[in-house]
mmCIF file of C-alpha atoms in Angstrom:
data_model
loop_
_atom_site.group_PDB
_atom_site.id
_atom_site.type_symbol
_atom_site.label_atom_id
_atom_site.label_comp_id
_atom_site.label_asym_id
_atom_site.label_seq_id
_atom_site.Cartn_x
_atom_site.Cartn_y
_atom_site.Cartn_z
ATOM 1 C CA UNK A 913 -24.329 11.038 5.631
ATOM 2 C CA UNK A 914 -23.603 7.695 7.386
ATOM 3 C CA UNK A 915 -20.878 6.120 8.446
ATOM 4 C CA UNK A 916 -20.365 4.029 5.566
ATOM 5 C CA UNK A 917 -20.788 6.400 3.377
ATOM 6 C CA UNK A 918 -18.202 9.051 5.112
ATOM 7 C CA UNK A 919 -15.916 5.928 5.562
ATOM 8 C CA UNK A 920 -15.919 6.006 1.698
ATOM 9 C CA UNK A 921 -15.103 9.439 1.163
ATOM 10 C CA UNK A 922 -12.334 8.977 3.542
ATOM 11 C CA UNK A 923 -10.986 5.935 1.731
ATOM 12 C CA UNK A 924 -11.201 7.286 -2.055
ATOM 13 C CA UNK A 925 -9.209 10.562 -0.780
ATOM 14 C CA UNK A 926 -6.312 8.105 0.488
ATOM 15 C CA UNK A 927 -6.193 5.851 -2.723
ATOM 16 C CA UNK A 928 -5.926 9.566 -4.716
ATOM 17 C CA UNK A 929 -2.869 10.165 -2.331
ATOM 18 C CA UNK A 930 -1.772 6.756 -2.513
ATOM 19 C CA UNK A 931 -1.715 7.408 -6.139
ATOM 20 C CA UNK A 932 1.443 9.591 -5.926
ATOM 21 C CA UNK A 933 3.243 6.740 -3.978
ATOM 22 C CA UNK A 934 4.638 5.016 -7.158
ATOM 23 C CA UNK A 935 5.379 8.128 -8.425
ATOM 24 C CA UNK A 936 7.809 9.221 -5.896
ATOM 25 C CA UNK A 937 9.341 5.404 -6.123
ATOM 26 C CA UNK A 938 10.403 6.469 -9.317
ATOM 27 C CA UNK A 939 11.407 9.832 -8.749
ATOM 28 C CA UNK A 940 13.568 9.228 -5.681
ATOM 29 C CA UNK A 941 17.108 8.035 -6.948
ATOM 30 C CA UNK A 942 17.992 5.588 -3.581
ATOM 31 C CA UNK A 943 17.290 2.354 -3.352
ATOM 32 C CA UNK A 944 14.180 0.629 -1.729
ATOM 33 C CA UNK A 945 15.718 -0.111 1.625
ATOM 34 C CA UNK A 946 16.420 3.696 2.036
ATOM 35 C CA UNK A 947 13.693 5.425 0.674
ATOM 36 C CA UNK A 948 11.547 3.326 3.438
ATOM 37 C CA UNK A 949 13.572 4.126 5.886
ATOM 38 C CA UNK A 950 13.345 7.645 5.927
ATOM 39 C CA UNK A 951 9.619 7.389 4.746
ATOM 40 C CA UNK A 952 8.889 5.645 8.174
ATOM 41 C CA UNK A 953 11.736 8.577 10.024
ATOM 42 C CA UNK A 954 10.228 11.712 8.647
ATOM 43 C CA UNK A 955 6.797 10.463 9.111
ATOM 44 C CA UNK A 956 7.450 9.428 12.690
ATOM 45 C CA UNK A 957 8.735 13.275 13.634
ATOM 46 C CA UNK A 958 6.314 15.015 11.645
ATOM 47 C CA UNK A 959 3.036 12.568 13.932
ATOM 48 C CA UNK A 960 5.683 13.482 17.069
ATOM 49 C CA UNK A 961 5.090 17.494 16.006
ATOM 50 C CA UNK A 962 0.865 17.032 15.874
ATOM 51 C CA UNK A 963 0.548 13.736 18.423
ATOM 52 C CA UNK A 964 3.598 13.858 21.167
ATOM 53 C CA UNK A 965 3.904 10.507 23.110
ATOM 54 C CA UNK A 966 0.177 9.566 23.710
ATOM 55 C CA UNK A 967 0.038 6.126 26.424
ATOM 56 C CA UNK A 968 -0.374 3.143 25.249
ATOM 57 C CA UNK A 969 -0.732 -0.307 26.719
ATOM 58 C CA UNK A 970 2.443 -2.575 26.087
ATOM 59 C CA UNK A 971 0.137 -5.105 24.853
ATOM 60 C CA UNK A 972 -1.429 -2.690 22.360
ATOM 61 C CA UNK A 973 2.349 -0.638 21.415
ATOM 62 C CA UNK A 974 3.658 -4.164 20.641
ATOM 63 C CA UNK A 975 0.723 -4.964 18.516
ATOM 64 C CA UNK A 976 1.441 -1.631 16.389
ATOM 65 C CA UNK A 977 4.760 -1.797 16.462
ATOM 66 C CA UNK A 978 4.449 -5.201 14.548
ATOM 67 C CA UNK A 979 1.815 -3.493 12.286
ATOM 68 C CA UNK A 980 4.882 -1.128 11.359
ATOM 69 C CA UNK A 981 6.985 -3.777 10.611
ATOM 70 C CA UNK A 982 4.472 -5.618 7.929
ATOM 71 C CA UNK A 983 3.983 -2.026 6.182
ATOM 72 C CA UNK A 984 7.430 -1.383 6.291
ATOM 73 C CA UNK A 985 8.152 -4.577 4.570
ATOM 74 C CA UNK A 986 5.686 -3.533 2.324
ATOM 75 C CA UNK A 987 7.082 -1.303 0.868
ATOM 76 C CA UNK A 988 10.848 -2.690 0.455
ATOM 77 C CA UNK A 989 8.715 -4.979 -1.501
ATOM 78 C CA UNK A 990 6.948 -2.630 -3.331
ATOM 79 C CA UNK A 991 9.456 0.185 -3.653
ATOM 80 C CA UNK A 992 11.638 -3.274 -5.057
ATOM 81 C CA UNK A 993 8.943 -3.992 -7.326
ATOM 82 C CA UNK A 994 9.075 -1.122 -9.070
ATOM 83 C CA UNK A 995 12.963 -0.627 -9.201
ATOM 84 C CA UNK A 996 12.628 -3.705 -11.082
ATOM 85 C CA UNK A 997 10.982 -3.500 -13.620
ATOM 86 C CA UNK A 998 8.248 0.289 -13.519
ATOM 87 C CA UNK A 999 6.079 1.915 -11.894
ATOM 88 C CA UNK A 1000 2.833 0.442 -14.174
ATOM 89 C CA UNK A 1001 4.329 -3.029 -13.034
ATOM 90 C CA UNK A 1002 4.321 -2.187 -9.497
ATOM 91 C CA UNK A 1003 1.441 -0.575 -8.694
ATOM 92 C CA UNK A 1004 -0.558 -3.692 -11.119
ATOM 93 C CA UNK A 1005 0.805 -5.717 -8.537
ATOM 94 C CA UNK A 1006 -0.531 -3.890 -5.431
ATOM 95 C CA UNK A 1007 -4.371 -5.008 -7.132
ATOM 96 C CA UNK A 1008 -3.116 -8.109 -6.243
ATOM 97 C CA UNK A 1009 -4.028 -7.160 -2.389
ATOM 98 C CA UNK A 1010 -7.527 -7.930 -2.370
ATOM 99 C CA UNK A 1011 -7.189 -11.659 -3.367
ATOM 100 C CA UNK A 1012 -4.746 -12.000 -0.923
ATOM 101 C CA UNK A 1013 -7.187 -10.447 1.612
ATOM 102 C CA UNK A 1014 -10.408 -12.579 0.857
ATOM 103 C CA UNK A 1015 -8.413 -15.406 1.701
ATOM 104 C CA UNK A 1016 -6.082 -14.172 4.953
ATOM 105 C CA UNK A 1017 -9.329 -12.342 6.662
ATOM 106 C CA UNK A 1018 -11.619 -15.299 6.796
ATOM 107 C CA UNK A 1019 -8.344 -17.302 8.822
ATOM 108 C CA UNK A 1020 -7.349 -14.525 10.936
ATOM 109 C CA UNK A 1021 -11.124 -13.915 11.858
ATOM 110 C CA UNK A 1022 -12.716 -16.683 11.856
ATOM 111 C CA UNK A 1023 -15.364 -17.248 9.787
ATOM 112 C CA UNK A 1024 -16.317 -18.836 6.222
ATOM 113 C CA UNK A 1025 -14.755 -17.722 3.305
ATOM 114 C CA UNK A 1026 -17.091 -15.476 1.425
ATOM 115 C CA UNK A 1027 -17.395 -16.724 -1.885
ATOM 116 C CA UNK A 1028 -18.190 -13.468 -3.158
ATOM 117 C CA UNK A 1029 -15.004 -11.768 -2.662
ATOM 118 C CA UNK A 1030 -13.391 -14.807 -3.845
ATOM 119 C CA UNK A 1031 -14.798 -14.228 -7.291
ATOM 120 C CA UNK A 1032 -14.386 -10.319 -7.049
ATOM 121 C CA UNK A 1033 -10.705 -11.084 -6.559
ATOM 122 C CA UNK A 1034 -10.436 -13.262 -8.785
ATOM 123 C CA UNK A 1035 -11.821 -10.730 -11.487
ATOM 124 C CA UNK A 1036 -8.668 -8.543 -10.287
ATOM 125 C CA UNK A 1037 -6.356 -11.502 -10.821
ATOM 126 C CA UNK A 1038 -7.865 -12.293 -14.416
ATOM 127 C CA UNK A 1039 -7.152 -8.671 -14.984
ATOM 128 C CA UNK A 1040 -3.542 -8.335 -13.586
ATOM 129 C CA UNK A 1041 -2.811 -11.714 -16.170
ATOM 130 C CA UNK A 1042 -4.028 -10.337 -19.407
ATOM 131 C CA UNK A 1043 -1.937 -6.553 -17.892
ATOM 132 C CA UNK A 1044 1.583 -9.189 -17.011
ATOM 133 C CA UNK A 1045 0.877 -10.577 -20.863
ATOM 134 C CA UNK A 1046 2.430 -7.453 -22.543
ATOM 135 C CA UNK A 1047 5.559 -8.076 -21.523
ATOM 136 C CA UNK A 1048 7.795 -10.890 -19.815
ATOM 137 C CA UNK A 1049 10.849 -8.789 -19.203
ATOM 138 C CA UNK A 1050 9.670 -7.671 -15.995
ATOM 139 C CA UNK A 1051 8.793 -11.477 -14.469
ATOM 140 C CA UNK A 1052 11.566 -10.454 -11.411
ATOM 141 C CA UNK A 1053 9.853 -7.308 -10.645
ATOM 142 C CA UNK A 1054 6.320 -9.027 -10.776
ATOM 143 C CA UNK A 1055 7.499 -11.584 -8.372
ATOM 144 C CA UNK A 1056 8.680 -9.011 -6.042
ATOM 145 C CA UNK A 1057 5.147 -7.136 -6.395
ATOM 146 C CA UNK A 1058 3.301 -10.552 -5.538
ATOM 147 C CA UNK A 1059 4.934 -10.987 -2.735
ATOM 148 C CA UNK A 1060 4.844 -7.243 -1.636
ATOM 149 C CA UNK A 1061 0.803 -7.445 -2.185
ATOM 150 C CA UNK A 1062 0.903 -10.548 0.335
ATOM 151 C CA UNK A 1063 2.316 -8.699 2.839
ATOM 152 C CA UNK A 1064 -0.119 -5.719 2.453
ATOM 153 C CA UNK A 1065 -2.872 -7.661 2.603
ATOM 154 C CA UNK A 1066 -1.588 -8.796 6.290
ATOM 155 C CA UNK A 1067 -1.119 -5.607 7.476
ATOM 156 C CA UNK A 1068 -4.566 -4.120 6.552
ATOM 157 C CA UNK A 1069 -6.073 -6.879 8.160
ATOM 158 C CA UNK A 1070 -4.057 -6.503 11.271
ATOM 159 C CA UNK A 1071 -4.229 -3.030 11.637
ATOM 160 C CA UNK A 1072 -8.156 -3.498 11.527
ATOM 161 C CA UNK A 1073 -7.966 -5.492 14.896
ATOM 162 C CA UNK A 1074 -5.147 -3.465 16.971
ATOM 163 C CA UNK A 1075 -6.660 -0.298 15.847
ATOM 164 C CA UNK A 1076 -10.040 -0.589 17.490
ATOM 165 C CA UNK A 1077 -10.573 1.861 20.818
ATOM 166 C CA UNK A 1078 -7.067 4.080 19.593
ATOM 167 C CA UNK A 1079 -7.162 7.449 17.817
ATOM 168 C CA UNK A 1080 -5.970 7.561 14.687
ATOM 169 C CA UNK A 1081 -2.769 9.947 14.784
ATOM 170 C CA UNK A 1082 -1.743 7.662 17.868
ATOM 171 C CA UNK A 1083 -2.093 4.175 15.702
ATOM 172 C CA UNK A 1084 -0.052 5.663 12.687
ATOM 173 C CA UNK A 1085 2.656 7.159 15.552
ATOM 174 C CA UNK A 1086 3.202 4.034 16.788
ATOM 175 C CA UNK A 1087 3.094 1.858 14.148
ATOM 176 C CA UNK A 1088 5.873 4.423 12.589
ATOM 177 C CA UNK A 1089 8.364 4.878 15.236
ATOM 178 C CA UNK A 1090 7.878 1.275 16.475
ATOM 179 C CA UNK A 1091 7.869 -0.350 12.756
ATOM 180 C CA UNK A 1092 11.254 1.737 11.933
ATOM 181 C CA UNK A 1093 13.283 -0.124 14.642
ATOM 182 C CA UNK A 1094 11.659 -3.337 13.412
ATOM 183 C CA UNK A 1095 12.770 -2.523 9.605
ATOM 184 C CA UNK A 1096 16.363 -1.629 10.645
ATOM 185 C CA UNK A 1097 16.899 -5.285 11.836
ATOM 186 C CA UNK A 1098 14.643 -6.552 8.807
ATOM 187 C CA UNK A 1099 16.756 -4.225 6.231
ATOM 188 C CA UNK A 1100 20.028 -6.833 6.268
ATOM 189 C CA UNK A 1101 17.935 -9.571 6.113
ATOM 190 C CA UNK A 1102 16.019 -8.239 3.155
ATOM 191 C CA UNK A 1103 19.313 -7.467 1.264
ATOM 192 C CA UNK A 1104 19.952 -11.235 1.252
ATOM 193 C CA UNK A 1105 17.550 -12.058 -0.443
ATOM 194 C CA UNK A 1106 16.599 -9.306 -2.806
ATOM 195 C CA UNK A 1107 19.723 -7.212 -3.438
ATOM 196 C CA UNK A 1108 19.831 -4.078 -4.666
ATOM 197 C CA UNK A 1109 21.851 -2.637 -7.554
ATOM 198 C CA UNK A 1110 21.902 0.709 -5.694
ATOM 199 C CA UNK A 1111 24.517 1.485 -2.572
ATOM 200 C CA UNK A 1112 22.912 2.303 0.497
ATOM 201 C CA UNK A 1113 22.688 6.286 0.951
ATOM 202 C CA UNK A 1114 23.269 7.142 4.455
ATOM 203 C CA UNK A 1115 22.332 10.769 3.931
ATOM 204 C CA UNK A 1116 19.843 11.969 1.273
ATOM 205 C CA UNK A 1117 20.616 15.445 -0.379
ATOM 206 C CA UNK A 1118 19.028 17.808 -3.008
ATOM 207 C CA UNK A 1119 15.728 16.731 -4.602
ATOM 208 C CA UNK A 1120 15.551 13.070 -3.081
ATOM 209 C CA UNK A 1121 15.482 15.052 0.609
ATOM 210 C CA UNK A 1122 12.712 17.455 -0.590
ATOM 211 C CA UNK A 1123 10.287 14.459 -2.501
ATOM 212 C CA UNK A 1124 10.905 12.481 1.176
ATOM 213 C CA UNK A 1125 9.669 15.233 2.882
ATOM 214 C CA UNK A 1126 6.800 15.784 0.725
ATOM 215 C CA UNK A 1127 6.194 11.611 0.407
ATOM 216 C CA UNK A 1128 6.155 11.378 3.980
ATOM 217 C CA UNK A 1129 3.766 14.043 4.436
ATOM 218 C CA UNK A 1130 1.016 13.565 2.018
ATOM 219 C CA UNK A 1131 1.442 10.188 0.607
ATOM 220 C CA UNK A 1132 2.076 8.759 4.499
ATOM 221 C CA UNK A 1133 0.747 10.861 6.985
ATOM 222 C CA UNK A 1134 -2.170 12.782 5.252
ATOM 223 C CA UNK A 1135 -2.671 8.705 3.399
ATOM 224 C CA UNK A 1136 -2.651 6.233 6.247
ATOM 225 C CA UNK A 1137 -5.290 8.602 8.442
ATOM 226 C CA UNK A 1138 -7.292 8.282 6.179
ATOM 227 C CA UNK A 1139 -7.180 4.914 5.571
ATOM 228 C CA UNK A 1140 -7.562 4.069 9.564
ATOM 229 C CA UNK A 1141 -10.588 6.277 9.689
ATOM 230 C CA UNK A 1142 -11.887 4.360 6.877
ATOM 231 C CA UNK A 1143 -11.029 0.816 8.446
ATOM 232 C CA UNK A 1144 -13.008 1.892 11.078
ATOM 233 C CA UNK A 1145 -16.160 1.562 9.440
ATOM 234 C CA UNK A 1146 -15.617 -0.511 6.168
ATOM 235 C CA UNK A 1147 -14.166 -4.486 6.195
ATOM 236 C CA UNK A 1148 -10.514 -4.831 5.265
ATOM 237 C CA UNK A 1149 -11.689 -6.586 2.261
ATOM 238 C CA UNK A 1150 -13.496 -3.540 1.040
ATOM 239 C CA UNK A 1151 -10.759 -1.017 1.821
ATOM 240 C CA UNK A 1152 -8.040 -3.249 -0.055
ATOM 241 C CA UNK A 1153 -9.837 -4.087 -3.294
ATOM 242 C CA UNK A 1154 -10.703 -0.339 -3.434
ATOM 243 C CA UNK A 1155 -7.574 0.584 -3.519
ATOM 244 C CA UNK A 1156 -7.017 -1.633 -6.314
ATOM 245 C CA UNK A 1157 -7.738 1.808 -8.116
ATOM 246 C CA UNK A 1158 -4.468 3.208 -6.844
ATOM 247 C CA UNK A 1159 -2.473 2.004 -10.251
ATOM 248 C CA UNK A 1160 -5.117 3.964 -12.690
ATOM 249 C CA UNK A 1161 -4.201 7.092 -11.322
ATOM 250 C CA UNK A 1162 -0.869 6.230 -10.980
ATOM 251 C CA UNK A 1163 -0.232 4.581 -14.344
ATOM 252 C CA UNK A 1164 -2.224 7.617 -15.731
ATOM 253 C CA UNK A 1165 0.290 9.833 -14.237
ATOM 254 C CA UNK A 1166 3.349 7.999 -15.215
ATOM 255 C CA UNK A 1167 1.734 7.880 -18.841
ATOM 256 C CA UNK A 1168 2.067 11.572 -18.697
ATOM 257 C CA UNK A 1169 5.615 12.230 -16.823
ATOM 258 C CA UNK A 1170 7.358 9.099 -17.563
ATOM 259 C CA UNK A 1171 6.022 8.129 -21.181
ATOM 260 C CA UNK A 1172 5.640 4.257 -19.759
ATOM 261 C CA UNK A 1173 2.654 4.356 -22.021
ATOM 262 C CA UNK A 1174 4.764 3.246 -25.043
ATOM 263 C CA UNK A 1175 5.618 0.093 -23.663
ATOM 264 C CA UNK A 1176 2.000 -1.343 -23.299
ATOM 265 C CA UNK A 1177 -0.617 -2.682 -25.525
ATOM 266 C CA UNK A 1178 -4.482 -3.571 -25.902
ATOM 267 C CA UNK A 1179 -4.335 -6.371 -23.391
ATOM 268 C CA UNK A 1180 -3.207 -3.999 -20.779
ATOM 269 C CA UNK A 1181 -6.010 -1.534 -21.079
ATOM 270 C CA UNK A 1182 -8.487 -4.969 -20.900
ATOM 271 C CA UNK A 1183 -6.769 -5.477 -17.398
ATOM 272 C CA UNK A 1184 -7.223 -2.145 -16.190
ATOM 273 C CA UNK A 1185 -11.082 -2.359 -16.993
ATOM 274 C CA UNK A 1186 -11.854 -6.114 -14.742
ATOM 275 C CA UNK A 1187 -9.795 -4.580 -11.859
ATOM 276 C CA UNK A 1188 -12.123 -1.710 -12.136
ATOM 277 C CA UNK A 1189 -15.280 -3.869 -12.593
ATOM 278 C CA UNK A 1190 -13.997 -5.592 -9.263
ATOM 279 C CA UNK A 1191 -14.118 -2.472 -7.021
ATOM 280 C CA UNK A 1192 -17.200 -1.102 -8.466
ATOM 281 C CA UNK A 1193 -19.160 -4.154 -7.623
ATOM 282 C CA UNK A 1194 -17.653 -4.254 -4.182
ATOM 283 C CA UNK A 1195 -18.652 -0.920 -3.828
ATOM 284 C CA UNK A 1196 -22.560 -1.384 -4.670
ATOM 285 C CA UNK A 1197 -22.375 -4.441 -2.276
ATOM 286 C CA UNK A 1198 -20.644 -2.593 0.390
ATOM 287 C CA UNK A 1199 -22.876 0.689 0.317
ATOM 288 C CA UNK A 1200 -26.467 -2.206 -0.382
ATOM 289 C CA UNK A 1201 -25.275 -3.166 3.332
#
């Protein structure tokens, strides 16, 4: 097996666990602003348990630190999203990621746009138009998911370049404990301009503690390592328009726990089939080279 190949492996398991993500957006009752806060808090102590304090350059803890900030902003965004409007909605928008990246990666690293990705994203974008055409109830909670995938898109392609020559336990440590002081001064900021309909929980108790716990865990920890392992070896390109297949598990799950699947139609399922056609032709031209 080759590097590409295991770099693969290692990326499909994190979109399965990335999978749950919406999921858990639903099921935990705060709003956005605190479920990511503790997301990025319990993560940080569990990687403190396994990874202690490891040194870092300031140059390079800055760098992550920053890193944390774009995911965290994520997922206010995306976590927003789904509050919204659902959890189908939100994760749609998230396929939205590897447009965004085929035209951020050839800026940041200069060199040509690949025309190639262009039109594979753009195959995801024809798809996530005829999925938005069901319904136009939701148009605030697809703006919010637009913007979320935006951000995403920055921080995959960032934490490809300040990842290189650090392990992966210490890059996700970092970018968690250094990203949650960021998204504290963000969080007031964010409230301005997207404000929620929830109070602020200082505390979480009962089940939203225990799906935290388990959210920060699996769908952050035991995620995001695998997703830096995979960056490693794939383009940022390839690892965010694969994970365009993060909203067919999920919206397959929420079919089945939720009952969203009442509120779609034909067009939907037409959507879900080019945002597949998209990753499985990046995939045969990833794995050809």
């Amino acid at each position: 097996m080759n590097d590409t190949q295991r770099g693969f492996i290692q990326l499909h398991l994190s979109v399965i666990l990335a999978g749950f993500t919406g999921l858990f957006g639903r099921l935990i009752t705060l709003n956005e602003v605190d479920i990511v806060w503790y997301r990025m808090l319990f993560t940080s102590l569990i990687l403190l348990v396994f990874t202690g304090l490891p040194r870092v350059g300031w140059r390079k803890f800055l760098q992550l630190c920053g890193c944390g900030a774009l995911l965290g902003l994520h997922w206010m965004l995306f976590y927003g999203s789904i509050k919204a409007s659902n959890v189908s909605i939100g994760v749609i928008c998230f396929s939205l990621v590897g447009f965004f990246t085929a035209l951020f990666e050839p800026v940041i690293y200069h060199r040509r746009l690949s025309f190639t990705e262009l039109v594979f994203s753009l195959i995801t974008v024809l798809g996530v138009f005829c999925i938005f055409s069901f319904d136009a109830r939701y148009r605030y909670g697809i703006g919010i998911g637009v913007v979320s995938s935006a951000v995403c898109a920055l921080y995959a392609i960032c934490n490809k370049k300040v990842s290189v020559g650090v392990r992966s336990r210490t890059v996700l440590m970092y970018q968690m404990s250094g990203g949650l002081v960021l998204v504290t001064a963000i969080i007031p900021v964010y409230l301005m301009f997207f404000p929620s309909a929830q109070p602020v929980v200082v505390i979480p108790d009962g089940n939203n503690l225990w799906f935290m716990l388990c959210h920060a865990l699996f769908c952050t920890v035991g995620m995001y390592l695998l997703q830096i392992q995979a960056l490693k070896c794939l383009s940022a390109f390839t690892v965010n328009l694969t994970y365009n297949l993060e909203p067919c598990y999920t919206i397959i799950l929420a079919f089945l726990i939720f009952g969203e699947g009442r509120e779609i139609n034909f067009s939907f399922y037409i959507g879900i089939a080019l945002i597949l056609l998209s990753v499985l032709l990046q995939t045969r031209r990833a794995l050809r080279f």
